[in-house]
Short mmCIF file of C-alpha atoms in Angstrom, two decimals:
data_model
loop_
_atom_site.label_atom_id
_atom_site.label_comp_id
_atom_site.label_asym_id
_atom_site.label_seq_id
_atom_site.Cartn_x
_atom_site.Cartn_y
_atom_site.Cartn_z
CA MET A 1121 0.00 0.00 0.00
CA LEU A 1122 2.73 2.43 1.04
CA ASN A 1123 4.82 1.34 -1.92
CA SER A 1124 2.05 2.02 -4.42
CA LEU A 1125 1.42 5.42 -2.81
CA ALA A 1126 5.14 6.20 -3.09
CA ALA A 1127 5.14 5.08 -6.74
CA LEU A 1128 2.11 7.27 -7.44
CA GLY A 1129 3.82 10.22 -5.76
CA ARG A 1130 7.01 9.60 -7.72
CA ARG A 1131 5.07 9.47 -10.96
CA GLY A 1132 3.31 12.72 -10.08
CA LEU A 1133 6.60 14.44 -9.28
CA ASN A 1134 8.13 13.18 -12.53
CA MET A 1135 5.19 14.57 -14.48
CA ILE A 1136 5.53 17.98 -12.83
CA GLN A 1137 9.29 17.94 -13.53
CA SER A 1138 8.64 17.07 -17.18
CA LEU A 1139 6.10 19.86 -17.46
CA GLY A 1140 8.63 22.27 -15.98
CA ARG A 1141 11.32 21.17 -18.44
CA ALA A 1142 8.86 21.38 -21.33
CA SER A 1143 7.83 24.92 -20.29
CA LEU A 1144 11.46 26.06 -20.09
CA LEU A 1145 12.14 24.56 -23.51
CA LEU A 1146 9.10 26.36 -24.97
CA LEU A 1147 10.35 29.62 -23.48
CA ASN A 1148 13.76 29.12 -25.09
CA ILE A 1149 12.16 28.16 -28.40
CA LEU A 1150 10.04 31.33 -28.34
CA ARG A 1151 13.14 33.40 -27.52
CA GLY A 1152 14.85 31.77 -30.49
CA GLN A 1153 12.15 32.94 -32.91
CA ALA A 1154 13.79 36.38 -33.22
CA CYS A 1155 16.92 34.81 -34.77
CA LEU A 1156 14.80 33.29 -37.54
CA LEU A 1157 14.10 36.72 -39.02
CA SER A 1158 17.67 36.79 -40.31
CA ARG A 1159 17.60 33.11 -41.39
CA PRO A 1160 14.25 32.57 -43.15
CA SER A 1161 15.73 29.71 -45.20
CA LEU A 1162 15.79 27.53 -42.04
CA VAL A 1163 12.01 27.90 -41.70
CA VAL A 1164 11.34 27.39 -45.41
CA ARG A 1165 13.21 24.07 -45.33
CA GLN A 1166 11.16 22.91 -42.34
CA LEU A 1167 7.91 24.13 -43.90
CA TYR A 1168 8.68 21.73 -46.72
CA SER A 1169 9.43 18.76 -44.48
CA VAL A 1170 6.67 19.39 -41.92
CA GLY A 1171 3.99 20.89 -44.17
CA VAL A 1172 4.46 19.97 -47.82
CA LEU A 1173 5.30 16.34 -47.06
CA SER A 1174 2.04 16.06 -45.06
CA PHE A 1175 0.08 17.28 -48.10
CA LEU A 1176 -0.86 13.87 -49.52
CA ILE A 1177 -2.16 12.29 -46.30
CA ILE A 1178 -4.23 15.43 -45.60
CA VAL A 1179 -5.77 15.54 -49.10
CA ILE A 1180 -6.67 11.85 -49.16
CA SER A 1181 -8.03 11.84 -45.59
CA GLY A 1182 -9.97 15.08 -46.17
CA LEU A 1183 -11.56 13.68 -49.33
CA PHE A 1184 -12.78 10.51 -47.63
CA VAL A 1185 -13.95 12.27 -44.45
CA GLY A 1186 -15.95 14.70 -46.63
CA MET A 1187 -17.44 11.83 -48.64
CA VAL A 1188 -18.51 9.99 -45.48
CA LEU A 1189 -20.01 13.21 -44.09
CA GLY A 1190 -21.94 13.67 -47.35
CA LEU A 1191 -23.25 10.11 -47.19
CA GLN A 1192 -24.22 10.09 -43.49
CA GLY A 1193 -25.56 13.64 -43.62
CA TYR A 1194 -27.76 12.83 -46.61
CA TYR A 1195 -29.35 9.77 -44.92
CA ILE A 1196 -30.16 11.76 -41.75
CA LEU A 1197 -31.27 15.00 -43.45
CA SER A 1198 -33.40 13.21 -46.05
CA ARG A 1199 -35.56 11.82 -43.21
CA PHE A 1200 -36.60 15.40 -42.51
CA ASN A 1201 -36.69 16.44 -46.18
CA ALA A 1202 -33.79 18.77 -45.43
CA GLU A 1203 -31.20 17.29 -47.80
CA GLU A 1204 -30.65 20.72 -49.39
CA THR A 1205 -28.90 21.80 -46.18
CA LEU A 1206 -26.32 19.05 -46.70
CA GLY A 1207 -23.71 21.63 -47.82
CA VAL A 1208 -24.08 23.58 -44.56
CA MET A 1209 -23.76 20.43 -42.48
CA VAL A 1210 -20.68 19.21 -44.29
CA ALA A 1211 -18.96 22.61 -44.32
CA ALA A 1212 -19.80 23.49 -40.69
CA SER A 1213 -18.63 20.09 -39.44
CA LEU A 1214 -15.40 20.46 -41.34
CA VAL A 1215 -14.39 24.07 -40.67
CA ARG A 1216 -15.51 24.09 -37.04
CA GLU A 1217 -14.39 20.67 -35.82
CA LEU A 1218 -13.19 17.94 -38.13
CA GLY A 1219 -10.81 20.11 -40.17
CA PRO A 1220 -8.70 21.33 -37.23
CA VAL A 1221 -9.07 18.19 -35.08
CA VAL A 1222 -8.51 15.43 -37.65
CA THR A 1223 -5.73 17.44 -39.31
CA ALA A 1224 -4.02 17.85 -35.92
CA LEU A 1225 -4.30 14.09 -35.24
CA LEU A 1226 -2.92 13.26 -38.69
CA PHE A 1227 -0.24 15.94 -38.28
CA ALA A 1228 0.82 14.40 -34.95
CA GLY A 1229 1.06 10.96 -36.57
CA ARG A 1230 2.91 12.09 -39.70
CA ALA A 1231 4.96 15.20 -38.86
CA GLY A 1232 4.99 15.07 -35.03
CA SER A 1233 6.38 11.55 -34.84
CA ALA A 1234 8.95 12.39 -37.53
CA LEU A 1235 10.06 15.47 -35.59
CA THR A 1236 10.46 13.49 -32.36
CA ALA A 1237 12.39 10.71 -34.07
CA GLU A 1238 14.64 13.21 -35.88
CA ILE A 1239 15.47 15.24 -32.77
CA GLY A 1240 15.80 12.10 -30.62
CA LEU A 1241 18.21 10.54 -33.10
CA MET A 1242 20.17 13.77 -33.37
CA LYS A 1243 20.54 13.57 -29.58
CA ALA A 1244 21.44 9.86 -29.61
CA THR A 1245 24.09 10.39 -32.31
CA GLU A 1246 25.52 13.39 -30.41
CA GLN A 1247 24.64 15.83 -33.20
CA LEU A 1248 23.00 18.20 -30.71
CA SER A 1249 26.04 18.01 -28.40
CA GLY A 1250 28.22 18.54 -31.47
CA LEU A 1251 26.33 21.75 -32.29
CA GLU A 1252 26.72 22.97 -28.71
CA MET A 1253 30.46 22.36 -28.86
CA MET A 1254 30.59 24.26 -32.17
CA ALA A 1255 29.09 27.17 -30.19
CA VAL A 1256 25.76 26.80 -31.99
CA ASN A 1257 22.67 26.79 -29.77
CA PRO A 1258 20.64 23.74 -30.90
CA VAL A 1259 17.40 25.17 -29.50
CA LYS A 1260 17.70 28.25 -31.70
CA ARG A 1261 19.21 26.49 -34.70
CA VAL A 1262 17.27 23.19 -34.76
CA LEU A 1263 14.13 23.47 -32.62
CA ALA A 1264 12.98 27.06 -33.20
CA PRO A 1265 12.56 26.79 -37.00
CA ARG A 1266 10.72 23.47 -36.65
CA PHE A 1267 8.35 24.99 -34.10
CA LEU A 1268 7.52 27.95 -36.34
CA ALA A 1269 7.06 25.64 -39.34
CA GLY A 1270 4.64 23.42 -37.38
CA PHE A 1271 2.72 26.45 -36.10
CA LEU A 1272 2.34 27.89 -39.61
CA SER A 1273 1.67 24.59 -41.40
CA MET A 1274 -1.27 23.45 -39.30
CA PRO A 1275 -3.82 26.14 -40.31
CA MET A 1276 -2.87 25.72 -43.97
CA LEU A 1277 -3.21 21.95 -43.78
CA ALA A 1278 -6.51 22.28 -41.87
CA ALA A 1279 -7.84 24.68 -44.53
CA LEU A 1280 -6.78 22.23 -47.22
CA PHE A 1281 -8.45 19.36 -45.34
CA SER A 1282 -11.72 21.31 -45.04
CA ALA A 1283 -11.69 22.44 -48.69
CA VAL A 1284 -11.05 18.94 -50.00
CA GLY A 1285 -13.64 17.59 -47.52
CA VAL A 1286 -16.31 19.98 -48.82
CA PHE A 1287 -15.44 18.87 -52.35
CA GLY A 1288 -15.76 15.21 -51.25
CA GLY A 1289 -19.16 15.98 -49.64
CA SER A 1290 -20.41 17.62 -52.84
CA LEU A 1291 -19.07 14.72 -54.90
CA VAL A 1292 -21.23 12.28 -52.94
CA GLY A 1293 -24.19 14.58 -52.14
CA VAL A 1294 -24.57 16.33 -55.49
CA GLY A 1295 -22.84 13.90 -57.84
CA LEU A 1296 -24.02 10.59 -56.42
CA LEU A 1297 -27.15 11.18 -54.35
CA GLY A 1298 -28.75 13.93 -56.45
CA VAL A 1299 -28.87 16.88 -54.01
CA ASP A 1300 -29.50 20.10 -55.93
CA ASP A 1301 -26.21 21.68 -56.89
CA GLY A 1302 -27.33 25.31 -56.39
CA ALA A 1303 -28.99 24.57 -53.04
CA PHE A 1304 -25.90 22.73 -51.79
CA TRP A 1305 -23.57 25.69 -52.41
CA ALA A 1306 -26.06 28.52 -51.77
CA GLN A 1307 -27.09 27.17 -48.36
CA MET A 1308 -23.45 26.78 -47.45
CA GLN A 1309 -22.64 30.33 -48.54
CA ALA A 1310 -25.60 31.78 -46.64
CA ASN A 1311 -25.10 29.93 -43.35
CA ILE A 1312 -21.38 29.63 -42.80
CA ASP A 1313 -20.17 32.67 -40.90
CA TRP A 1314 -16.65 33.95 -41.59
CA ASN A 1315 -15.79 34.93 -38.01
CA LYS A 1316 -17.80 32.40 -36.03
CA ASP A 1317 -17.06 29.35 -38.13
CA VAL A 1318 -14.01 29.89 -40.31
CA MET A 1319 -11.87 32.07 -38.04
CA ASN A 1320 -12.61 29.99 -34.96
CA GLY A 1321 -11.45 26.96 -36.91
CA VAL A 1322 -8.27 28.79 -37.85
CA ILE A 1323 -7.64 29.75 -34.20
CA LYS A 1324 -8.13 26.12 -33.17
CA SER A 1325 -5.68 24.87 -35.77
CA LEU A 1326 -3.07 27.47 -34.73
CA VAL A 1327 -3.38 26.31 -31.10
CA PHE A 1328 -3.22 22.63 -32.12
CA GLY A 1329 -0.21 23.30 -34.38
CA ALA A 1330 1.69 24.97 -31.54
CA VAL A 1331 0.80 22.29 -28.98
CA VAL A 1332 1.50 19.27 -31.20
CA THR A 1333 4.83 20.69 -32.40
CA TRP A 1334 5.81 21.63 -28.83
CA ILE A 1335 5.05 18.09 -27.60
CA ALA A 1336 6.95 16.54 -30.53
CA LEU A 1337 10.03 18.71 -30.07
CA PHE A 1338 10.10 18.30 -26.29
CA GLU A 1339 9.73 14.53 -26.46
CA GLY A 1340 12.60 14.31 -28.96
CA TYR A 1341 14.83 16.69 -27.00
CA ASP A 1342 14.08 14.97 -23.70
CA ALA A 1343 14.29 11.41 -25.06
CA ILE A 1344 16.64 8.87 -23.52
CA PRO A 1345 19.36 8.70 -26.21
CA THR A 1346 18.96 5.02 -27.09
CA SER A 1347 16.93 3.28 -29.79
CA GLU A 1348 14.35 2.23 -27.19
CA GLY A 1349 14.26 5.72 -25.68
CA VAL A 1350 13.61 7.33 -29.08
CA SER A 1351 10.96 4.74 -29.93
CA ARG A 1352 9.13 5.39 -26.64
CA ALA A 1353 9.38 9.15 -27.13
CA THR A 1354 7.86 8.84 -30.61
CA THR A 1355 4.93 6.85 -29.22
CA ARG A 1356 4.46 9.38 -26.42
CA THR A 1357 4.31 12.20 -28.97
CA VAL A 1358 1.39 10.62 -30.81
CA VAL A 1359 -0.48 9.64 -27.62
CA TYR A 1360 0.02 12.93 -25.74
CA SER A 1361 -0.75 14.97 -28.87
CA ALA A 1362 -4.03 13.09 -29.40
CA PHE A 1363 -5.06 13.67 -25.77
CA ALA A 1364 -4.02 17.32 -25.85
CA VAL A 1365 -5.84 18.02 -29.14
CA LEU A 1366 -9.10 16.36 -28.07
CA GLU A 1367 -9.12 17.99 -24.63
CA LEU A 1368 -8.17 21.40 -25.97
CA ASP A 1369 -10.83 21.08 -28.66
CA PHE A 1370 -13.49 20.67 -25.98
CA VAL A 1371 -12.19 23.69 -24.04
CA LEU A 1372 -11.89 25.88 -27.15
CA THR A 1373 -15.31 24.84 -28.46
CA ALA A 1374 -16.87 25.63 -25.07
CA LEU A 1375 -15.19 29.06 -25.09
CA MET A 1376 -16.02 29.88 -28.72
CA PHE A 1377 -19.51 28.50 -29.08
CA GLY A 1378 -20.62 28.12 -25.45
CA GLU A 1379 -22.66 31.35 -25.31
CA THR A 1380 -24.58 30.88 -28.56
CA MET B 767 40.31 37.74 -22.30
CA SER B 768 43.13 35.70 -20.87
CA ASN B 769 43.95 36.18 -17.20
CA ASN B 770 46.86 33.76 -17.20
CA ARG B 771 48.35 34.04 -20.65
CA ASP B 772 51.86 33.55 -19.23
CA ASP B 773 50.69 30.51 -17.35
CA ASN B 774 51.49 27.28 -19.15
CA ILE B 775 48.23 25.71 -17.99
CA LEU B 776 45.28 26.00 -20.40
CA VAL B 777 42.73 24.01 -18.37
CA ARG B 778 42.95 23.99 -14.60
CA ILE B 779 40.65 21.66 -12.64
CA ARG B 780 40.50 21.94 -8.86
CA GLY B 781 38.47 19.91 -6.36
CA LEU B 782 36.04 18.73 -9.03
CA ARG B 783 33.10 16.73 -7.70
CA PHE B 784 30.37 15.37 -9.95
CA ALA B 785 27.68 12.73 -9.41
CA ARG B 786 25.06 10.99 -11.52
CA GLY B 787 22.18 10.23 -9.20
CA GLU B 788 23.62 8.46 -6.17
CA ARG B 789 26.85 7.52 -7.94
CA MET B 790 29.85 9.78 -7.41
CA ILE B 791 31.80 10.03 -10.69
CA PHE B 792 34.50 12.49 -9.59
CA ASP B 793 35.30 13.00 -5.93
CA GLY B 794 37.57 15.99 -5.67
CA ILE B 795 39.99 15.63 -8.58
CA ASP B 796 42.74 18.12 -9.44
CA LEU B 797 44.11 18.10 -12.97
CA ASP B 798 46.04 20.44 -15.29
CA ILE B 799 46.08 20.47 -19.09
CA GLU B 800 49.19 22.16 -20.45
CA ARG B 801 49.31 24.33 -23.55
CA ASP B 802 50.69 22.91 -26.82
CA LYS B 803 50.79 19.39 -25.37
CA VAL B 804 48.86 16.19 -26.04
CA THR B 805 47.35 15.17 -22.71
CA ALA B 806 45.66 11.80 -22.35
CA ILE B 807 42.93 11.01 -19.85
CA MET B 808 42.80 7.25 -19.46
CA GLY B 809 40.95 4.81 -17.31
CA PRO B 810 38.61 1.83 -17.36
CA SER B 811 35.19 2.07 -19.04
CA GLY B 812 32.59 3.92 -17.00
CA THR B 813 35.03 6.03 -15.01
CA GLY B 814 33.67 9.27 -16.44
CA LYS B 815 36.30 10.18 -19.01
CA THR B 816 33.72 11.48 -21.51
CA THR B 817 31.90 13.19 -18.63
CA LEU B 818 35.12 15.06 -17.86
CA LEU B 819 35.24 16.40 -21.44
CA LYS B 820 31.61 17.51 -21.14
CA LEU B 821 32.44 19.28 -17.88
CA ILE B 822 35.38 21.06 -19.51
CA GLY B 823 33.13 22.05 -22.44
CA GLY B 824 30.49 23.41 -20.04
CA GLN B 825 27.84 20.91 -21.15
CA LEU B 826 27.56 19.58 -17.60
CA ARG B 827 27.79 21.42 -14.27
CA PRO B 828 29.92 20.09 -11.39
CA LEU B 829 28.58 19.65 -7.86
CA SER B 830 31.54 21.62 -6.57
CA GLY B 831 35.06 22.59 -7.52
CA SER B 832 36.23 24.68 -10.45
CA ILE B 833 37.23 24.27 -14.07
CA GLU B 834 39.13 27.15 -15.63
CA PHE B 835 39.82 27.53 -19.33
CA ASP B 836 42.58 30.02 -20.02
CA GLY B 837 42.00 31.56 -16.60
CA GLU B 838 38.22 31.88 -16.87
CA ALA B 839 35.91 29.74 -14.73
CA ILE B 840 33.72 27.81 -17.18
CA HIS B 841 30.76 27.34 -14.87
CA SER B 842 30.33 30.91 -13.72
CA MET B 843 30.19 32.26 -17.30
CA SER B 844 27.03 33.63 -18.87
CA SER B 845 25.54 31.49 -21.62
CA SER B 846 26.73 33.90 -24.35
CA ARG B 847 30.27 33.98 -22.92
CA LEU B 848 30.31 30.18 -22.77
CA TYR B 849 29.34 29.98 -26.46
CA ALA B 850 32.11 32.49 -27.26
CA VAL B 851 34.66 30.40 -25.35
CA ARG B 852 33.50 27.21 -27.11
CA ARG B 853 34.63 28.75 -30.41
CA ARG B 854 38.15 28.29 -29.03
CA MET B 855 37.51 24.60 -28.34
CA GLY B 856 36.99 21.81 -30.82
CA MET B 857 35.58 18.45 -29.93
CA LEU B 858 35.78 15.17 -31.77
CA PHE B 859 32.94 12.93 -30.63
CA GLN B 860 33.20 9.15 -30.53
CA SER B 861 30.49 8.86 -33.18
CA GLY B 862 31.81 11.78 -35.23
CA ALA B 863 28.50 13.62 -34.62
CA LEU B 864 28.38 14.79 -38.24
CA LEU B 865 25.11 16.36 -39.35
CA THR B 866 23.58 13.58 -41.41
CA ASP B 867 21.45 15.69 -43.74
CA ILE B 868 24.32 17.66 -45.28
CA SER B 869 27.42 16.64 -47.25
CA VAL B 870 31.00 16.32 -46.00
CA PHE B 871 31.82 19.74 -47.47
CA GLU B 872 28.83 21.40 -45.80
CA ASN B 873 29.66 19.74 -42.47
CA VAL B 874 33.13 21.25 -42.45
CA ALA B 875 31.81 24.59 -43.72
CA TYR B 876 29.10 24.64 -41.03
CA PRO B 877 31.03 26.38 -38.20
CA LEU B 878 32.51 28.85 -40.71
CA ARG B 879 29.06 29.77 -42.03
CA GLU B 880 27.65 30.04 -38.50
CA HIS B 881 30.38 32.16 -36.96
CA THR B 882 32.06 34.13 -39.74
CA ARG B 883 31.01 36.40 -42.57
CA LEU B 884 33.59 35.06 -44.99
CA SER B 885 32.84 35.07 -48.71
CA GLU B 886 31.72 31.82 -50.31
CA SER B 887 34.99 31.50 -52.27
CA LEU B 888 37.06 31.88 -49.11
CA ILE B 889 34.91 29.35 -47.26
CA GLN B 890 35.42 26.93 -50.14
CA LYS B 891 39.22 27.36 -49.98
CA LEU B 892 39.30 26.95 -46.19
CA VAL B 893 37.12 23.84 -46.26
CA LEU B 894 39.24 22.24 -48.98
CA MET B 895 42.40 23.00 -46.97
CA LYS B 896 40.92 21.43 -43.82
CA LEU B 897 39.78 18.38 -45.77
CA GLU B 898 43.22 18.13 -47.41
CA ALA B 899 44.79 18.13 -43.93
CA VAL B 900 42.82 15.00 -43.04
CA GLY B 901 43.25 13.43 -46.47
CA LEU B 902 39.60 13.62 -47.51
CA ARG B 903 39.45 16.44 -50.06
CA GLY B 904 38.21 13.93 -52.59
CA ALA B 905 35.29 12.93 -50.37
CA ARG B 906 33.82 16.44 -50.17
CA ASP B 907 30.60 15.56 -51.99
CA LEU B 908 29.85 12.37 -50.07
CA MET B 909 27.10 12.22 -47.49
CA PRO B 910 28.00 11.12 -43.93
CA SER B 911 26.11 7.83 -44.45
CA GLU B 912 28.55 6.98 -47.27
CA LEU B 913 31.64 7.26 -45.04
CA SER B 914 33.39 4.54 -43.07
CA GLY B 915 33.82 5.04 -39.30
CA GLY B 916 37.42 6.17 -39.71
CA MET B 917 36.57 8.60 -42.52
CA ALA B 918 33.68 10.04 -40.47
CA ARG B 919 36.07 10.77 -37.61
CA ARG B 920 38.52 12.43 -39.95
CA VAL B 921 35.77 14.64 -41.39
CA ALA B 922 34.72 15.46 -37.81
CA LEU B 923 38.35 16.35 -37.10
CA ALA B 924 38.41 18.67 -40.13
CA ARG B 925 35.23 20.30 -38.80
CA ALA B 926 36.71 20.59 -35.30
CA ILE B 927 39.73 22.52 -36.63
CA ALA B 928 37.68 24.69 -39.02
CA LEU B 929 37.70 27.68 -36.66
CA ASP B 930 41.37 27.16 -35.70
CA PRO B 931 40.66 26.46 -32.02
CA ASP B 932 43.19 26.64 -29.17
CA MET B 933 42.23 23.21 -27.87
CA ILE B 934 40.73 20.00 -29.25
CA MET B 935 39.12 17.32 -27.14
CA TYR B 936 39.08 13.81 -28.59
CA ASP B 937 36.52 11.40 -27.17
CA GLU B 938 37.69 7.78 -27.73
CA PRO B 939 39.14 8.55 -31.19
CA PHE B 940 40.51 5.02 -31.76
CA THR B 941 37.55 2.93 -30.60
CA GLY B 942 36.28 0.52 -33.26
CA GLN B 943 38.92 1.50 -35.83
CA ASP B 944 40.93 -0.89 -37.97
CA PRO B 945 44.75 -0.73 -37.61
CA ILE B 946 45.16 1.49 -40.68
CA SER B 947 42.55 4.02 -39.51
CA LYS B 948 44.05 3.96 -36.02
CA GLY B 949 47.50 4.68 -37.41
CA VAL B 950 46.16 7.50 -39.58
CA LEU B 951 44.33 9.08 -36.62
CA VAL B 952 47.34 8.74 -34.30
CA ARG B 953 49.60 10.55 -36.76
CA LEU B 954 46.96 13.17 -37.61
CA ILE B 955 46.36 14.08 -33.97
CA ARG B 956 50.07 14.49 -33.29
CA ARG B 957 50.75 16.35 -36.54
CA LEU B 958 47.83 18.76 -36.09
CA ASN B 959 48.80 19.41 -32.49
CA ASP B 960 52.36 20.32 -33.40
CA ALA B 961 51.67 22.19 -36.64
CA ALA B 962 48.82 24.36 -35.35
CA HIS B 963 50.18 24.74 -31.77
CA LEU B 964 47.03 23.21 -30.34
CA SER B 965 46.48 21.74 -26.93
CA SER B 966 44.89 18.31 -27.22
CA ILE B 967 43.03 16.24 -24.69
CA ILE B 968 42.56 12.60 -25.64
CA VAL B 969 40.14 10.47 -23.71
CA SER B 970 40.85 6.84 -24.45
CA HIS B 971 41.42 3.37 -23.13
CA ASP B 972 43.54 2.29 -26.08
CA VAL B 973 46.83 2.08 -24.21
CA GLN B 974 49.25 1.49 -27.09
CA GLU B 975 48.08 4.29 -29.37
CA THR B 976 47.63 6.78 -26.56
CA LEU B 977 51.07 6.16 -25.04
CA GLU B 978 52.53 6.65 -28.51
CA ILE B 979 51.37 10.24 -28.97
CA SER B 980 50.83 11.66 -25.49
CA ASP B 981 53.12 14.09 -23.71
CA MET B 982 51.27 13.66 -20.42
CA ILE B 983 48.91 10.99 -19.11
CA HIS B 984 46.39 11.07 -16.27
CA ILE B 985 44.75 7.81 -15.23
CA ILE B 986 41.35 8.07 -13.56
CA SER B 987 39.60 5.36 -11.60
CA HIS B 988 36.89 5.34 -8.95
CA GLY B 989 36.48 9.12 -9.04
CA GLN B 990 40.17 9.88 -8.39
CA VAL B 991 43.29 10.54 -10.41
CA VAL B 992 45.24 7.37 -9.58
CA GLY B 993 48.32 8.14 -11.65
CA SER B 994 49.89 10.96 -13.66
CA GLY B 995 53.06 11.43 -15.60
CA THR B 996 54.81 11.14 -18.94
CA PRO B 997 54.29 7.85 -20.83
CA GLU B 998 57.64 6.60 -19.48
CA GLN B 999 56.70 7.49 -15.90
CA VAL B 1000 53.32 5.83 -16.25
CA MET B 1001 54.86 2.67 -17.70
CA ALA B 1002 57.29 2.51 -14.77
CA SER B 1003 54.65 3.30 -12.14
CA ASP B 1004 54.39 0.93 -9.19
CA SER B 1005 50.79 1.93 -8.43
CA GLU B 1006 48.50 -1.13 -8.46
CA TRP B 1007 45.77 0.84 -10.27
CA VAL B 1008 48.10 2.05 -13.01
CA ARG B 1009 49.73 -1.36 -13.46
CA GLN B 1010 46.40 -3.15 -13.76
CA PHE B 1011 45.14 -0.69 -16.37
CA ILE B 1012 48.32 -0.40 -18.46
CA HIS B 1013 48.96 -4.17 -18.53
CA GLY B 1014 45.30 -5.16 -18.82
CA GLU B 1015 45.32 -7.43 -15.77
CA ASP B 1016 41.92 -9.02 -15.18
CA ASP B 1017 41.90 -8.67 -11.40
CA GLY B 1018 43.23 -6.03 -9.05
CA PRO B 1019 41.90 -2.79 -7.60
CA VAL B 1020 39.24 -2.94 -10.36
CA PRO B 1021 37.75 -6.39 -9.55
CA PHE B 1022 36.90 -8.94 -12.24
CA HIS B 1023 33.66 -9.85 -10.41
CA PHE B 1024 30.84 -7.41 -9.95
CA PRO B 1025 30.05 -7.34 -6.19
CA ALA B 1026 27.75 -10.29 -5.38
CA ALA B 1027 26.89 -12.78 -2.63
CA ASP B 1028 29.00 -15.90 -2.13
CA LEU B 1029 28.67 -18.21 -5.20
CA GLN B 1030 27.70 -21.30 -3.16
CA THR B 1031 24.99 -19.41 -1.25
CA ASP B 1032 23.75 -17.83 -4.45
CA LEU B 1033 23.50 -21.19 -6.26
CA ILE B 1034 21.67 -22.90 -3.38
CA GLU B 1035 19.25 -20.00 -2.85
CA GLY B 1036 18.80 -19.65 -6.60
CA SER B 1037 17.78 -23.30 -7.02
CA ALA B 1038 15.49 -23.11 -3.95
CA SER B 1039 13.57 -20.18 -5.37
CA CYS B 1040 12.94 -22.05 -8.63
#
């Protein structure tokens, strides 16, 4: 009994220590952002590896999520003879929730895990120590550009996911199930609000981008420098990111849409 | 910048104590690294030789004691001052620690691009000269994954001397090398030290190669410096610690057996528990 209490306490203390280390790292990463103004090429390279290389998985996933939304939405709405509002349902679901959330989950699996593995392996192969001994700060040189790239990529990928999803919904709704083309797009245009729907979605994806990239970079930087340590850190990135995104989504949704 | 320029000691370590968790790695060691000399730090595996290099480079903080580089205390420096001082140190890691996503040429050019505003043509000339010094000018376009272990260490050496440092620290430079690569590295370290008036610290447990090129040797074991001197003095030492290490004896102050209960008791209790 006492032993399990001690183990619980130890685990709690370790978690608080990790959170402290992660917060300090984030502070240093944010401080390092100023240096990137003079080295934009570092960010561009990371935008390619974090953002552009995630393009395919986002497009394919967005298309199928939109198609499923079109299919399910049609069956439910047609019961109430409201199939013409299918466009609104698909677009609102995507820009408010599914776009930012599913993109963040996919981003954590594709780019987040890659970031953790890359930083963890750089640590295990002493590349980060090597940079320090060359008088180059690895937080500014390696982590800061990756953080900015993750932060900027997420809203773009989420927008892409939503756009392709809406196209997938119209493909099924209009093309396959015979919903009126004009009604599909006109209802969407009339009922989707720029600030309430679109901008809130963008804010969510910015928050998710920052959090997922922060978790990925911290887990890599804090990983035990062995193959097992890096493998565990990569798993933790995906698991913690998924929890963080889903919990934050609830909090943000409550704050953004709670009063309406 | 230098408080003790006339002093012949480049790195002065006094009363250094350092622990990892409960385990004391260094328990009050005093050590001097002289200028323009090749100094070897030797000792059995796990005695903290690499840790000592990281303490000198300011990557780790001691529990107590002081480490001075050219008269300046490493661990009371601001972060920016520490980075400035590191430009005067080079370090050759055991793995080479080359950046794997850029070519050999770019690896050697990296510190020059980061810390100088030299023109591209000058950087190219400097990099080719450094690569020529380690015999790898022809490998400039290769990626680190295409190099053998020995070549990777030579490229890392070219990178370490790119900024013409005052001191180079070598972490196990001979480990895992074939006899040819070992010979090449031994000669390179000595030649670079003498030609560029460097001070070199070699951490190693390869006795033969290290004795061959060192001017001074310190042997560390169990958190203490157990022997110091020139290679001749170390070879003639009557210290049990030094003798066991230099001659590779399997038992002595460093026991062959990890501490355990009596074998007979262990076997009987072991079979009972099954």
